[in-house]
mmCIF file with all atom_site columns, C-alpha atoms in Angstrom:
data_model
loop_
_atom_site.group_PDB
_atom_site.id
_atom_site.type_symbol
_atom_site.label_atom_id
_atom_site.label_alt_id
_atom_site.label_comp_id
_atom_site.label_asym_id
_atom_site.label_entity_id
_atom_site.label_seq_id
_atom_site.pdbx_PDB_ins_code
_atom_site.Cartn_x
_atom_site.Cartn_y
_atom_site.Cartn_z
_atom_site.occupancy
_atom_site.B_iso_or_equiv
_atom_site.pdbx_formal_charge
_atom_site.auth_seq_id
_atom_site.auth_comp_id
_atom_site.auth_asym_id
_atom_site.auth_atom_id
_atom_site.pdbx_PDB_model_num
ATOM 1   C CA . UNK A 1 1   ? -10.859 -29.818 6.281   1.00 38.00 ? 14  UNK A CA 1
ATOM 2   C CA . UNK A 1 2   ? -7.870  -28.498 8.234   1.00 45.00 ? 15  UNK A CA 1
ATOM 3   C CA . UNK A 1 3   ? -6.734  -24.896 7.856   1.00 47.00 ? 16  UNK A CA 1
ATOM 4   C CA . UNK A 1 4   ? -3.626  -24.819 10.039  1.00 51.00 ? 17  UNK A CA 1
ATOM 5   C CA . UNK A 1 5   ? -5.249  -25.089 13.489  1.00 49.00 ? 18  UNK A CA 1
ATOM 6   C CA . UNK A 1 6   ? -4.778  -28.031 15.883  1.00 55.00 ? 19  UNK A CA 1
ATOM 7   C CA . UNK A 1 7   ? -5.944  -31.314 14.443  1.00 54.00 ? 20  UNK A CA 1
ATOM 8   C CA . UNK A 1 8   ? -9.595  -32.033 15.119  1.00 53.00 ? 21  UNK A CA 1
ATOM 9   C CA . UNK A 1 9   ? -10.464 -28.462 16.167  1.00 64.00 ? 22  UNK A CA 1
ATOM 10  C CA . UNK A 1 10  ? -13.509 -28.086 13.956  1.00 64.00 ? 23  UNK A CA 1
ATOM 11  C CA . UNK A 1 11  ? -14.653 -24.827 15.577  1.00 63.00 ? 24  UNK A CA 1
ATOM 12  C CA . UNK A 1 12  ? -11.545 -23.025 14.362  1.00 56.00 ? 25  UNK A CA 1
ATOM 13  C CA . UNK A 1 13  ? -11.822 -24.533 10.903  1.00 61.00 ? 26  UNK A CA 1
ATOM 14  C CA . UNK A 1 14  ? -15.476 -23.555 10.630  1.00 64.00 ? 27  UNK A CA 1
ATOM 15  C CA . UNK A 1 15  ? -14.720 -20.005 11.786  1.00 55.00 ? 28  UNK A CA 1
ATOM 16  C CA . UNK A 1 16  ? -11.939 -19.514 9.244   1.00 57.00 ? 29  UNK A CA 1
ATOM 17  C CA . UNK A 1 17  ? -13.888 -21.099 6.398   1.00 62.00 ? 30  UNK A CA 1
ATOM 18  C CA . UNK A 1 18  ? -16.951 -18.956 7.155   1.00 62.00 ? 31  UNK A CA 1
ATOM 19  C CA . UNK A 1 19  ? -14.838 -15.817 7.282   1.00 62.00 ? 32  UNK A CA 1
ATOM 20  C CA . UNK A 1 20  ? -13.194 -16.703 3.968   1.00 63.00 ? 33  UNK A CA 1
ATOM 21  C CA . UNK A 1 21  ? -16.537 -17.240 2.252   1.00 65.00 ? 34  UNK A CA 1
ATOM 22  C CA . UNK A 1 22  ? -17.919 -13.942 3.569   1.00 63.00 ? 35  UNK A CA 1
ATOM 23  C CA . UNK A 1 23  ? -14.893 -11.949 2.397   1.00 68.00 ? 36  UNK A CA 1
ATOM 24  C CA . UNK A 1 24  ? -15.088 -13.505 -1.076  1.00 67.00 ? 37  UNK A CA 1
ATOM 25  C CA . UNK A 1 25  ? -18.815 -12.757 -1.327  1.00 66.00 ? 38  UNK A CA 1
ATOM 26  C CA . UNK A 1 26  ? -18.125 -9.178  -0.249  1.00 65.00 ? 39  UNK A CA 1
ATOM 27  C CA . UNK A 1 27  ? -15.371 -8.948  -2.851  1.00 61.00 ? 40  UNK A CA 1
ATOM 28  C CA . UNK A 1 28  ? -17.778 -10.148 -5.540  1.00 62.00 ? 41  UNK A CA 1
ATOM 29  C CA . UNK A 1 29  ? -20.282 -7.484  -4.537  1.00 58.00 ? 42  UNK A CA 1
ATOM 30  C CA . UNK A 1 30  ? -17.725 -4.664  -4.524  1.00 63.00 ? 43  UNK A CA 1
ATOM 31  C CA . UNK A 1 31  ? -16.349 -5.740  -7.903  1.00 66.00 ? 44  UNK A CA 1
ATOM 32  C CA . UNK A 1 32  ? -19.579 -4.587  -9.525  1.00 58.00 ? 45  UNK A CA 1
ATOM 33  C CA . UNK A 1 33  ? -19.750 -1.189  -7.832  1.00 58.00 ? 46  UNK A CA 1
ATOM 34  C CA . UNK A 1 34  ? -16.403 -0.049  -6.396  1.00 61.00 ? 47  UNK A CA 1
ATOM 35  C CA . UNK A 1 35  ? -13.538 -1.533  -8.435  1.00 60.00 ? 48  UNK A CA 1
ATOM 36  C CA . UNK A 1 36  ? -12.509 -3.342  -11.595 1.00 69.00 ? 49  UNK A CA 1
ATOM 37  C CA . UNK A 1 37  ? -11.282 -6.859  -10.865 1.00 70.00 ? 50  UNK A CA 1
ATOM 38  C CA . UNK A 1 38  ? -9.061  -8.991  -13.110 1.00 63.00 ? 51  UNK A CA 1
ATOM 39  C CA . UNK A 1 39  ? -10.536 -12.145 -11.572 1.00 63.00 ? 52  UNK A CA 1
ATOM 40  C CA . UNK A 1 40  ? -13.711 -12.405 -9.532  1.00 63.00 ? 53  UNK A CA 1
ATOM 41  C CA . UNK A 1 41  ? -12.028 -14.108 -6.563  1.00 78.00 ? 54  UNK A CA 1
ATOM 42  C CA . UNK A 1 42  ? -10.873 -11.324 -4.262  1.00 83.00 ? 55  UNK A CA 1
ATOM 43  C CA . UNK A 1 43  ? -11.219 -11.091 -0.494  1.00 83.00 ? 56  UNK A CA 1
ATOM 44  C CA . UNK A 1 44  ? -12.653 -7.911  1.037   1.00 87.00 ? 57  UNK A CA 1
ATOM 45  C CA . UNK A 1 45  ? -13.140 -7.793  4.822   1.00 87.00 ? 58  UNK A CA 1
ATOM 46  C CA . UNK A 1 46  ? -15.766 -5.729  6.605   1.00 87.00 ? 59  UNK A CA 1
ATOM 47  C CA . UNK A 1 47  ? -15.103 -2.064  7.329   1.00 89.00 ? 60  UNK A CA 1
ATOM 48  C CA . UNK A 1 48  ? -13.187 -1.451  4.091   1.00 91.00 ? 61  UNK A CA 1
ATOM 49  C CA . UNK A 1 49  ? -13.822 1.997   2.587   1.00 90.00 ? 62  UNK A CA 1
ATOM 50  C CA . UNK A 1 50  ? -13.480 2.790   -1.108  1.00 90.00 ? 63  UNK A CA 1
ATOM 51  C CA . UNK A 1 51  ? -13.592 6.435   -2.213  1.00 89.00 ? 64  UNK A CA 1
ATOM 52  C CA . UNK A 1 52  ? -13.467 7.425   -5.865  1.00 87.00 ? 65  UNK A CA 1
ATOM 53  C CA . UNK A 1 53  ? -14.515 6.169   -9.287  1.00 86.00 ? 66  UNK A CA 1
ATOM 54  C CA . UNK A 1 54  ? -14.670 2.436   -9.977  1.00 82.00 ? 67  UNK A CA 1
ATOM 55  C CA . UNK A 1 55  ? -12.603 2.881   -13.139 1.00 87.00 ? 68  UNK A CA 1
ATOM 56  C CA . UNK A 1 56  ? -9.658  4.219   -11.131 1.00 89.00 ? 69  UNK A CA 1
ATOM 57  C CA . UNK A 1 57  ? -9.310  1.189   -8.832  1.00 91.00 ? 70  UNK A CA 1
ATOM 58  C CA . UNK A 1 58  ? -8.051  -1.955  -10.568 1.00 90.00 ? 71  UNK A CA 1
ATOM 59  C CA . UNK A 1 59  ? -7.464  -5.068  -8.480  1.00 91.00 ? 72  UNK A CA 1
ATOM 60  C CA . UNK A 1 60  ? -5.790  -8.283  -9.588  1.00 90.00 ? 73  UNK A CA 1
ATOM 61  C CA . UNK A 1 61  ? -6.629  -11.896 -8.893  1.00 90.00 ? 74  UNK A CA 1
ATOM 62  C CA . UNK A 1 62  ? -6.759  -13.322 -5.368  1.00 90.00 ? 75  UNK A CA 1
ATOM 63  C CA . UNK A 1 63  ? -6.079  -9.988  -3.644  1.00 91.00 ? 76  UNK A CA 1
ATOM 64  C CA . UNK A 1 64  ? -6.862  -9.709  0.071   1.00 93.00 ? 77  UNK A CA 1
ATOM 65  C CA . UNK A 1 65  ? -7.936  -6.456  1.708   1.00 93.00 ? 78  UNK A CA 1
ATOM 66  C CA . UNK A 1 66  ? -8.322  -6.685  5.480   1.00 93.00 ? 79  UNK A CA 1
ATOM 67  C CA . UNK A 1 67  ? -10.582 -4.794  7.901   1.00 93.00 ? 80  UNK A CA 1
ATOM 68  C CA . UNK A 1 68  ? -10.683 -0.995  8.133   1.00 95.00 ? 81  UNK A CA 1
ATOM 69  C CA . UNK A 1 69  ? -8.553  -0.358  5.056   1.00 95.00 ? 82  UNK A CA 1
ATOM 70  C CA . UNK A 1 70  ? -9.157  2.919   3.201   1.00 95.00 ? 83  UNK A CA 1
ATOM 71  C CA . UNK A 1 71  ? -8.446  3.129   -0.527  1.00 94.00 ? 84  UNK A CA 1
ATOM 72  C CA . UNK A 1 72  ? -8.922  6.572   -2.068  1.00 92.00 ? 85  UNK A CA 1
ATOM 73  C CA . UNK A 1 73  ? -8.808  6.341   -5.869  1.00 90.00 ? 86  UNK A CA 1
ATOM 74  C CA . UNK A 1 74  ? -9.354  9.967   -6.855  1.00 90.00 ? 87  UNK A CA 1
ATOM 75  C CA . UNK A 1 75  ? -6.093  10.336  -8.800  1.00 91.00 ? 88  UNK A CA 1
ATOM 76  C CA . UNK A 1 76  ? -4.610  10.847  -12.259 1.00 92.00 ? 89  UNK A CA 1
ATOM 77  C CA . UNK A 1 77  ? -2.958  7.472   -12.865 1.00 92.00 ? 90  UNK A CA 1
ATOM 78  C CA . UNK A 1 78  ? -5.227  5.050   -10.977 1.00 93.00 ? 91  UNK A CA 1
ATOM 79  C CA . UNK A 1 79  ? -4.690  2.707   -8.041  1.00 94.00 ? 92  UNK A CA 1
ATOM 80  C CA . UNK A 1 80  ? -3.551  -0.647  -9.439  1.00 94.00 ? 93  UNK A CA 1
ATOM 81  C CA . UNK A 1 81  ? -3.011  -3.770  -7.341  1.00 95.00 ? 94  UNK A CA 1
ATOM 82  C CA . UNK A 1 82  ? -1.423  -6.797  -9.008  1.00 94.00 ? 95  UNK A CA 1
ATOM 83  C CA . UNK A 1 83  ? -2.282  -10.435 -8.390  1.00 94.00 ? 96  UNK A CA 1
ATOM 84  C CA . UNK A 1 84  ? -2.036  -11.900 -4.857  1.00 94.00 ? 97  UNK A CA 1
ATOM 85  C CA . UNK A 1 85  ? -1.554  -8.509  -3.192  1.00 96.00 ? 98  UNK A CA 1
ATOM 86  C CA . UNK A 1 86  ? -2.419  -8.172  0.505   1.00 96.00 ? 99  UNK A CA 1
ATOM 87  C CA . UNK A 1 87  ? -3.395  -4.871  2.151   1.00 96.00 ? 100 UNK A CA 1
ATOM 88  C CA . UNK A 1 88  ? -3.379  -5.455  5.911   1.00 96.00 ? 101 UNK A CA 1
ATOM 89  C CA . UNK A 1 89  ? -5.619  -4.151  8.683   1.00 96.00 ? 102 UNK A CA 1
ATOM 90  C CA . UNK A 1 90  ? -6.100  -0.401  8.926   1.00 97.00 ? 103 UNK A CA 1
ATOM 91  C CA . UNK A 1 91  ? -3.822  0.638   6.059   1.00 97.00 ? 104 UNK A CA 1
ATOM 92  C CA . UNK A 1 92  ? -4.640  3.859   4.183   1.00 97.00 ? 105 UNK A CA 1
ATOM 93  C CA . UNK A 1 93  ? -3.898  4.523   0.522   1.00 96.00 ? 106 UNK A CA 1
ATOM 94  C CA . UNK A 1 94  ? -4.507  8.175   -0.263  1.00 94.00 ? 107 UNK A CA 1
ATOM 95  C CA . UNK A 1 95  ? -3.323  10.106  -3.335  1.00 92.00 ? 108 UNK A CA 1
ATOM 96  C CA . UNK A 1 96  ? -5.470  13.197  -2.835  1.00 82.00 ? 109 UNK A CA 1
ATOM 97  C CA . UNK A 1 97  ? -7.044  15.161  0.001   1.00 74.00 ? 110 UNK A CA 1
ATOM 98  C CA . UNK A 1 98  ? -10.815 15.330  0.233   1.00 65.00 ? 111 UNK A CA 1
ATOM 99  C CA . UNK A 1 99  ? -10.928 19.042  -0.497  1.00 65.00 ? 112 UNK A CA 1
ATOM 100 C CA . UNK A 1 100 ? -7.741  19.613  -2.506  1.00 62.00 ? 113 UNK A CA 1
ATOM 101 C CA . UNK A 1 101 ? -8.087  21.045  -5.988  1.00 68.00 ? 114 UNK A CA 1
ATOM 102 C CA . UNK A 1 102 ? -4.775  19.441  -6.993  1.00 79.00 ? 115 UNK A CA 1
ATOM 103 C CA . UNK A 1 103 ? -5.311  15.745  -7.706  1.00 89.00 ? 116 UNK A CA 1
ATOM 104 C CA . UNK A 1 104 ? -2.569  13.269  -6.799  1.00 91.00 ? 117 UNK A CA 1
ATOM 105 C CA . UNK A 1 105 ? -0.885  10.782  -9.133  1.00 94.00 ? 118 UNK A CA 1
ATOM 106 C CA . UNK A 1 106 ? -1.659  7.290   -7.804  1.00 95.00 ? 119 UNK A CA 1
ATOM 107 C CA . UNK A 1 107 ? -0.116  3.912   -7.003  1.00 97.00 ? 120 UNK A CA 1
ATOM 108 C CA . UNK A 1 108 ? 0.878   0.617   -8.580  1.00 97.00 ? 121 UNK A CA 1
ATOM 109 C CA . UNK A 1 109 ? 1.659   -2.497  -6.509  1.00 98.00 ? 122 UNK A CA 1
ATOM 110 C CA . UNK A 1 110 ? 3.148   -5.545  -8.186  1.00 97.00 ? 123 UNK A CA 1
ATOM 111 C CA . UNK A 1 111 ? 2.267   -9.220  -7.820  1.00 97.00 ? 124 UNK A CA 1
ATOM 112 C CA . UNK A 1 112 ? 2.616   -10.979 -4.442  1.00 97.00 ? 125 UNK A CA 1
ATOM 113 C CA . UNK A 1 113 ? 3.443   -7.770  -2.571  1.00 98.00 ? 126 UNK A CA 1
ATOM 114 C CA . UNK A 1 114 ? 1.923   -6.671  0.731   1.00 97.00 ? 127 UNK A CA 1
ATOM 115 C CA . UNK A 1 115 ? 1.305   -3.502  2.739   1.00 97.00 ? 128 UNK A CA 1
ATOM 116 C CA . UNK A 1 116 ? 1.524   -3.922  6.516   1.00 97.00 ? 129 UNK A CA 1
ATOM 117 C CA . UNK A 1 117 ? -1.106  -3.049  9.087   1.00 97.00 ? 130 UNK A CA 1
ATOM 118 C CA . UNK A 1 118 ? -1.757  0.629   9.896   1.00 98.00 ? 131 UNK A CA 1
ATOM 119 C CA . UNK A 1 119 ? 0.476   1.838   7.056   1.00 98.00 ? 132 UNK A CA 1
ATOM 120 C CA . UNK A 1 120 ? -0.056  5.144   5.259   1.00 97.00 ? 133 UNK A CA 1
ATOM 121 C CA . UNK A 1 121 ? 0.689   5.308   1.545   1.00 97.00 ? 134 UNK A CA 1
ATOM 122 C CA . UNK A 1 122 ? 0.528   8.965   0.522   1.00 95.00 ? 135 UNK A CA 1
ATOM 123 C CA . UNK A 1 123 ? 0.692   8.635   -3.250  1.00 96.00 ? 136 UNK A CA 1
ATOM 124 C CA . UNK A 1 124 ? 0.171   12.271  -4.244  1.00 94.00 ? 137 UNK A CA 1
ATOM 125 C CA . UNK A 1 125 ? 3.332   11.723  -6.264  1.00 96.00 ? 138 UNK A CA 1
ATOM 126 C CA . UNK A 1 126 ? 3.345   8.397   -8.098  1.00 97.00 ? 139 UNK A CA 1
ATOM 127 C CA . UNK A 1 127 ? 4.410   5.374   -6.037  1.00 98.00 ? 140 UNK A CA 1
ATOM 128 C CA . UNK A 1 128 ? 5.533   2.283   -7.940  1.00 98.00 ? 141 UNK A CA 1
ATOM 129 C CA . UNK A 1 129 ? 5.989   -0.857  -5.813  1.00 98.00 ? 142 UNK A CA 1
ATOM 130 C CA . UNK A 1 130 ? 7.407   -3.948  -7.517  1.00 97.00 ? 143 UNK A CA 1
ATOM 131 C CA . UNK A 1 131 ? 6.749   -7.669  -7.206  1.00 98.00 ? 144 UNK A CA 1
ATOM 132 C CA . UNK A 1 132 ? 7.352   -9.728  -4.045  1.00 98.00 ? 145 UNK A CA 1
ATOM 133 C CA . UNK A 1 133 ? 7.789   -6.651  -1.849  1.00 98.00 ? 146 UNK A CA 1
ATOM 134 C CA . UNK A 1 134 ? 7.184   -7.183  1.887   1.00 98.00 ? 147 UNK A CA 1
ATOM 135 C CA . UNK A 1 135 ? 6.215   -3.992  3.723   1.00 98.00 ? 148 UNK A CA 1
ATOM 136 C CA . UNK A 1 136 ? 5.866   -4.198  7.497   1.00 97.00 ? 149 UNK A CA 1
ATOM 137 C CA . UNK A 1 137 ? 3.341   -2.500  9.788   1.00 97.00 ? 150 UNK A CA 1
ATOM 138 C CA . UNK A 1 138 ? 3.076   1.250   10.302  1.00 98.00 ? 151 UNK A CA 1
ATOM 139 C CA . UNK A 1 139 ? 4.992   2.232   7.186   1.00 97.00 ? 152 UNK A CA 1
ATOM 140 C CA . UNK A 1 140 ? 4.713   5.824   5.989   1.00 98.00 ? 153 UNK A CA 1
ATOM 141 C CA . UNK A 1 141 ? 5.373   6.666   2.342   1.00 97.00 ? 154 UNK A CA 1
ATOM 142 C CA . UNK A 1 142 ? 5.039   10.350  1.435   1.00 96.00 ? 155 UNK A CA 1
ATOM 143 C CA . UNK A 1 143 ? 5.548   11.060  -2.277  1.00 96.00 ? 156 UNK A CA 1
ATOM 144 C CA . UNK A 1 144 ? 5.217   14.825  -1.939  1.00 93.00 ? 157 UNK A CA 1
ATOM 145 C CA . UNK A 1 145 ? 7.066   17.777  -0.400  1.00 90.00 ? 158 UNK A CA 1
ATOM 146 C CA . UNK A 1 146 ? 5.898   21.278  0.434   1.00 89.00 ? 159 UNK A CA 1
ATOM 147 C CA . UNK A 1 147 ? 7.768   24.173  -1.133  1.00 88.00 ? 160 UNK A CA 1
ATOM 148 C CA . UNK A 1 148 ? 9.167   26.525  1.499   1.00 91.00 ? 161 UNK A CA 1
ATOM 149 C CA . UNK A 1 149 ? 11.699  28.806  -0.223  1.00 91.00 ? 162 UNK A CA 1
ATOM 150 C CA . UNK A 1 150 ? 9.774   32.050  0.320   1.00 92.00 ? 163 UNK A CA 1
ATOM 151 C CA . UNK A 1 151 ? 9.788   33.224  3.931   1.00 92.00 ? 164 UNK A CA 1
ATOM 152 C CA . UNK A 1 152 ? 7.206   35.958  3.349   1.00 92.00 ? 165 UNK A CA 1
ATOM 153 C CA . UNK A 1 153 ? 4.500   33.495  2.244   1.00 93.00 ? 166 UNK A CA 1
ATOM 154 C CA . UNK A 1 154 ? 2.939   30.786  4.450   1.00 92.00 ? 167 UNK A CA 1
ATOM 155 C CA . UNK A 1 155 ? 4.294   27.355  3.585   1.00 89.00 ? 168 UNK A CA 1
ATOM 156 C CA . UNK A 1 156 ? 0.786   26.040  2.945   1.00 86.00 ? 169 UNK A CA 1
ATOM 157 C CA . UNK A 1 157 ? 0.390   28.609  0.161   1.00 86.00 ? 170 UNK A CA 1
ATOM 158 C CA . UNK A 1 158 ? 3.645   27.815  -1.690  1.00 88.00 ? 171 UNK A CA 1
ATOM 159 C CA . UNK A 1 159 ? 2.507   24.653  -3.402  1.00 86.00 ? 172 UNK A CA 1
ATOM 160 C CA . UNK A 1 160 ? 4.134   21.240  -3.539  1.00 88.00 ? 173 UNK A CA 1
ATOM 161 C CA . UNK A 1 161 ? 6.588   19.237  -5.613  1.00 90.00 ? 174 UNK A CA 1
ATOM 162 C CA . UNK A 1 162 ? 6.197   15.562  -6.392  1.00 92.00 ? 175 UNK A CA 1
ATOM 163 C CA . UNK A 1 163 ? 9.085   13.381  -7.527  1.00 96.00 ? 176 UNK A CA 1
ATOM 164 C CA . UNK A 1 164 ? 7.507   10.044  -6.659  1.00 96.00 ? 177 UNK A CA 1
ATOM 165 C CA . UNK A 1 165 ? 8.796   6.892   -4.959  1.00 98.00 ? 178 UNK A CA 1
ATOM 166 C CA . UNK A 1 166 ? 9.916   3.636   -6.579  1.00 98.00 ? 179 UNK A CA 1
ATOM 167 C CA . UNK A 1 167 ? 10.394  0.375   -4.666  1.00 98.00 ? 180 UNK A CA 1
ATOM 168 C CA . UNK A 1 168 ? 11.855  -2.360  -6.863  1.00 98.00 ? 181 UNK A CA 1
ATOM 169 C CA . UNK A 1 169 ? 11.223  -6.125  -6.731  1.00 98.00 ? 182 UNK A CA 1
ATOM 170 C CA . UNK A 1 170 ? 12.013  -8.376  -3.775  1.00 98.00 ? 183 UNK A CA 1
ATOM 171 C CA . UNK A 1 171 ? 12.459  -5.615  -1.175  1.00 98.00 ? 184 UNK A CA 1
ATOM 172 C CA . UNK A 1 172 ? 11.834  -6.149  2.548   1.00 98.00 ? 185 UNK A CA 1
ATOM 173 C CA . UNK A 1 173 ? 10.838  -3.094  4.565   1.00 98.00 ? 186 UNK A CA 1
ATOM 174 C CA . UNK A 1 174 ? 10.658  -3.445  8.359   1.00 97.00 ? 187 UNK A CA 1
ATOM 175 C CA . UNK A 1 175 ? 8.148   -1.948  10.772  1.00 97.00 ? 188 UNK A CA 1
ATOM 176 C CA . UNK A 1 176 ? 7.793   1.800   11.397  1.00 98.00 ? 189 UNK A CA 1
ATOM 177 C CA . UNK A 1 177 ? 9.834   2.875   8.377   1.00 98.00 ? 190 UNK A CA 1
ATOM 178 C CA . UNK A 1 178 ? 9.338   6.280   6.740   1.00 98.00 ? 191 UNK A CA 1
ATOM 179 C CA . UNK A 1 179 ? 10.117  6.716   3.027   1.00 98.00 ? 192 UNK A CA 1
ATOM 180 C CA . UNK A 1 180 ? 10.199  10.271  1.686   1.00 97.00 ? 193 UNK A CA 1
ATOM 181 C CA . UNK A 1 181 ? 9.598   11.705  -1.763  1.00 97.00 ? 194 UNK A CA 1
ATOM 182 C CA . UNK A 1 182 ? 12.149  11.141  -4.528  1.00 97.00 ? 195 UNK A CA 1
ATOM 183 C CA . UNK A 1 183 ? 13.517  7.870   -3.116  1.00 98.00 ? 196 UNK A CA 1
ATOM 184 C CA . UNK A 1 184 ? 14.313  4.848   -5.294  1.00 98.00 ? 197 UNK A CA 1
ATOM 185 C CA . UNK A 1 185 ? 14.860  1.573   -3.403  1.00 98.00 ? 198 UNK A CA 1
ATOM 186 C CA . UNK A 1 186 ? 16.781  -0.948  -5.473  1.00 97.00 ? 199 UNK A CA 1
ATOM 187 C CA . UNK A 1 187 ? 16.003  -4.615  -6.045  1.00 97.00 ? 200 UNK A CA 1
ATOM 188 C CA . UNK A 1 188 ? 16.629  -6.971  -3.133  1.00 97.00 ? 201 UNK A CA 1
ATOM 189 C CA . UNK A 1 189 ? 17.249  -4.208  -0.585  1.00 98.00 ? 202 UNK A CA 1
ATOM 190 C CA . UNK A 1 190 ? 16.336  -4.471  3.103   1.00 98.00 ? 203 UNK A CA 1
ATOM 191 C CA . UNK A 1 191 ? 15.231  -1.467  5.168   1.00 98.00 ? 204 UNK A CA 1
ATOM 192 C CA . UNK A 1 192 ? 15.675  -1.967  8.920   1.00 97.00 ? 205 UNK A CA 1
ATOM 193 C CA . UNK A 1 193 ? 12.805  -1.230  11.293  1.00 97.00 ? 206 UNK A CA 1
ATOM 194 C CA . UNK A 1 194 ? 12.433  2.413   12.285  1.00 97.00 ? 207 UNK A CA 1
ATOM 195 C CA . UNK A 1 195 ? 14.562  3.802   9.458   1.00 98.00 ? 208 UNK A CA 1
ATOM 196 C CA . UNK A 1 196 ? 13.863  7.120   7.761   1.00 98.00 ? 209 UNK A CA 1
ATOM 197 C CA . UNK A 1 197 ? 14.816  6.808   4.085   1.00 98.00 ? 210 UNK A CA 1
ATOM 198 C CA . UNK A 1 198 ? 15.649  10.179  2.499   1.00 97.00 ? 211 UNK A CA 1
ATOM 199 C CA . UNK A 1 199 ? 17.879  9.113   -0.405  1.00 96.00 ? 212 UNK A CA 1
ATOM 200 C CA . UNK A 1 200 ? 18.206  6.267   -2.895  1.00 97.00 ? 213 UNK A CA 1
ATOM 201 C CA . UNK A 1 201 ? 19.040  2.759   -1.699  1.00 97.00 ? 214 UNK A CA 1
ATOM 202 C CA . UNK A 1 202 ? 21.291  0.610   -3.884  1.00 97.00 ? 215 UNK A CA 1
ATOM 203 C CA . UNK A 1 203 ? 20.209  -2.893  -4.974  1.00 97.00 ? 216 UNK A CA 1
ATOM 204 C CA . UNK A 1 204 ? 20.747  -5.566  -2.285  1.00 97.00 ? 217 UNK A CA 1
ATOM 205 C CA . UNK A 1 205 ? 21.805  -2.966  0.293   1.00 97.00 ? 218 UNK A CA 1
ATOM 206 C CA . UNK A 1 206 ? 20.790  -3.233  3.950   1.00 98.00 ? 219 UNK A CA 1
ATOM 207 C CA . UNK A 1 207 ? 20.169  0.200   5.440   1.00 98.00 ? 220 UNK A CA 1
ATOM 208 C CA . UNK A 1 208 ? 18.972  1.495   8.793   1.00 97.00 ? 221 UNK A CA 1
ATOM 209 C CA . UNK A 1 209 ? 18.903  4.503   11.085  1.00 96.00 ? 222 UNK A CA 1
ATOM 210 C CA . UNK A 1 210 ? 17.714  8.115   10.990  1.00 96.00 ? 223 UNK A CA 1
ATOM 211 C CA . UNK A 1 211 ? 18.486  9.078   8.323   1.00 96.00 ? 224 UNK A CA 1
ATOM 212 C CA . UNK A 1 212 ? 19.008  5.625   6.825   1.00 97.00 ? 225 UNK A CA 1
ATOM 213 C CA . UNK A 1 213 ? 22.622  4.701   6.077   1.00 97.00 ? 226 UNK A CA 1
ATOM 214 C CA . UNK A 1 214 ? 24.280  1.662   4.570   1.00 96.00 ? 227 UNK A CA 1
ATOM 215 C CA . UNK A 1 215 ? 24.874  -1.204  7.006   1.00 96.00 ? 228 UNK A CA 1
ATOM 216 C CA . UNK A 1 216 ? 26.153  -3.704  4.450   1.00 96.00 ? 229 UNK A CA 1
ATOM 217 C CA . UNK A 1 217 ? 25.451  -5.094  1.015   1.00 95.00 ? 230 UNK A CA 1
ATOM 218 C CA . UNK A 1 218 ? 23.873  -8.557  0.771   1.00 93.00 ? 231 UNK A CA 1
ATOM 219 C CA . UNK A 1 219 ? 26.151  -9.498  -2.135  1.00 86.00 ? 232 UNK A CA 1
ATOM 220 C CA . UNK A 1 220 ? 29.424  -8.740  -0.356  1.00 75.00 ? 233 UNK A CA 1
#
C-alpha cells in the first residue's frame, strides 16, 4: 500500500498507516466523551485539548484535528465543524475566557475548510466560515472589541461589543493575516499574507496591506 512516499519505502507507509489508525481510534474515543460526531470516522491527534460541554462541540464526518489544538466550547451558539474540516497543528479556538462571566458566541466552519497551524480564532462574537475556505498559518480572528469611550474609567471595565466575522465560500487567506471584528469577506476573495483586514472585502477581490486595501478584482 503506497501513501505518497517513494515507491517501495515500506517504513514510511507503515508509519503513516499506524499514525492514521491511532488518530481514528482516538477520535472514536473522544466522540463518546468530548464531542458529538456526525460520523464516527474523525482523526484526532495526540495533545488535543477539549474544554467545555460535549453538546456544544459538533464535528462532521472525516474531520482532522492535528496535534496541540485547543478547542474551547463554552459558548452560546456552539462550535460546529462541517464535513472534511482540518484544524492544523497548534491552532486555538476560543470563544470565552476561563474566568469571564460573559460567555462568547461561538463558531461555525463549513465543509472542506481548514484552519492553518498556530492560528487563533477568537470567536467571542460569532464567526461564520463558509465552505472550501483555505486559511493559512498564524491567522488571528478577533470577533470582539473593547469599548473605550470613557476616559475616566479603565478600558478593561467598559465592556465589549461583538459584531462578529463572516467569511464566505471559496476564500483563500494567506499566512499571518489578522481579521478584526465586524468584517465580512465575500465569496471567492483572496487575502494576501500579512494583511490586517479592518473592513468588508467584496466578492472575488484580492486585498493586501496594513490596513488591507484592494489590489484587484479576480473578475476584471
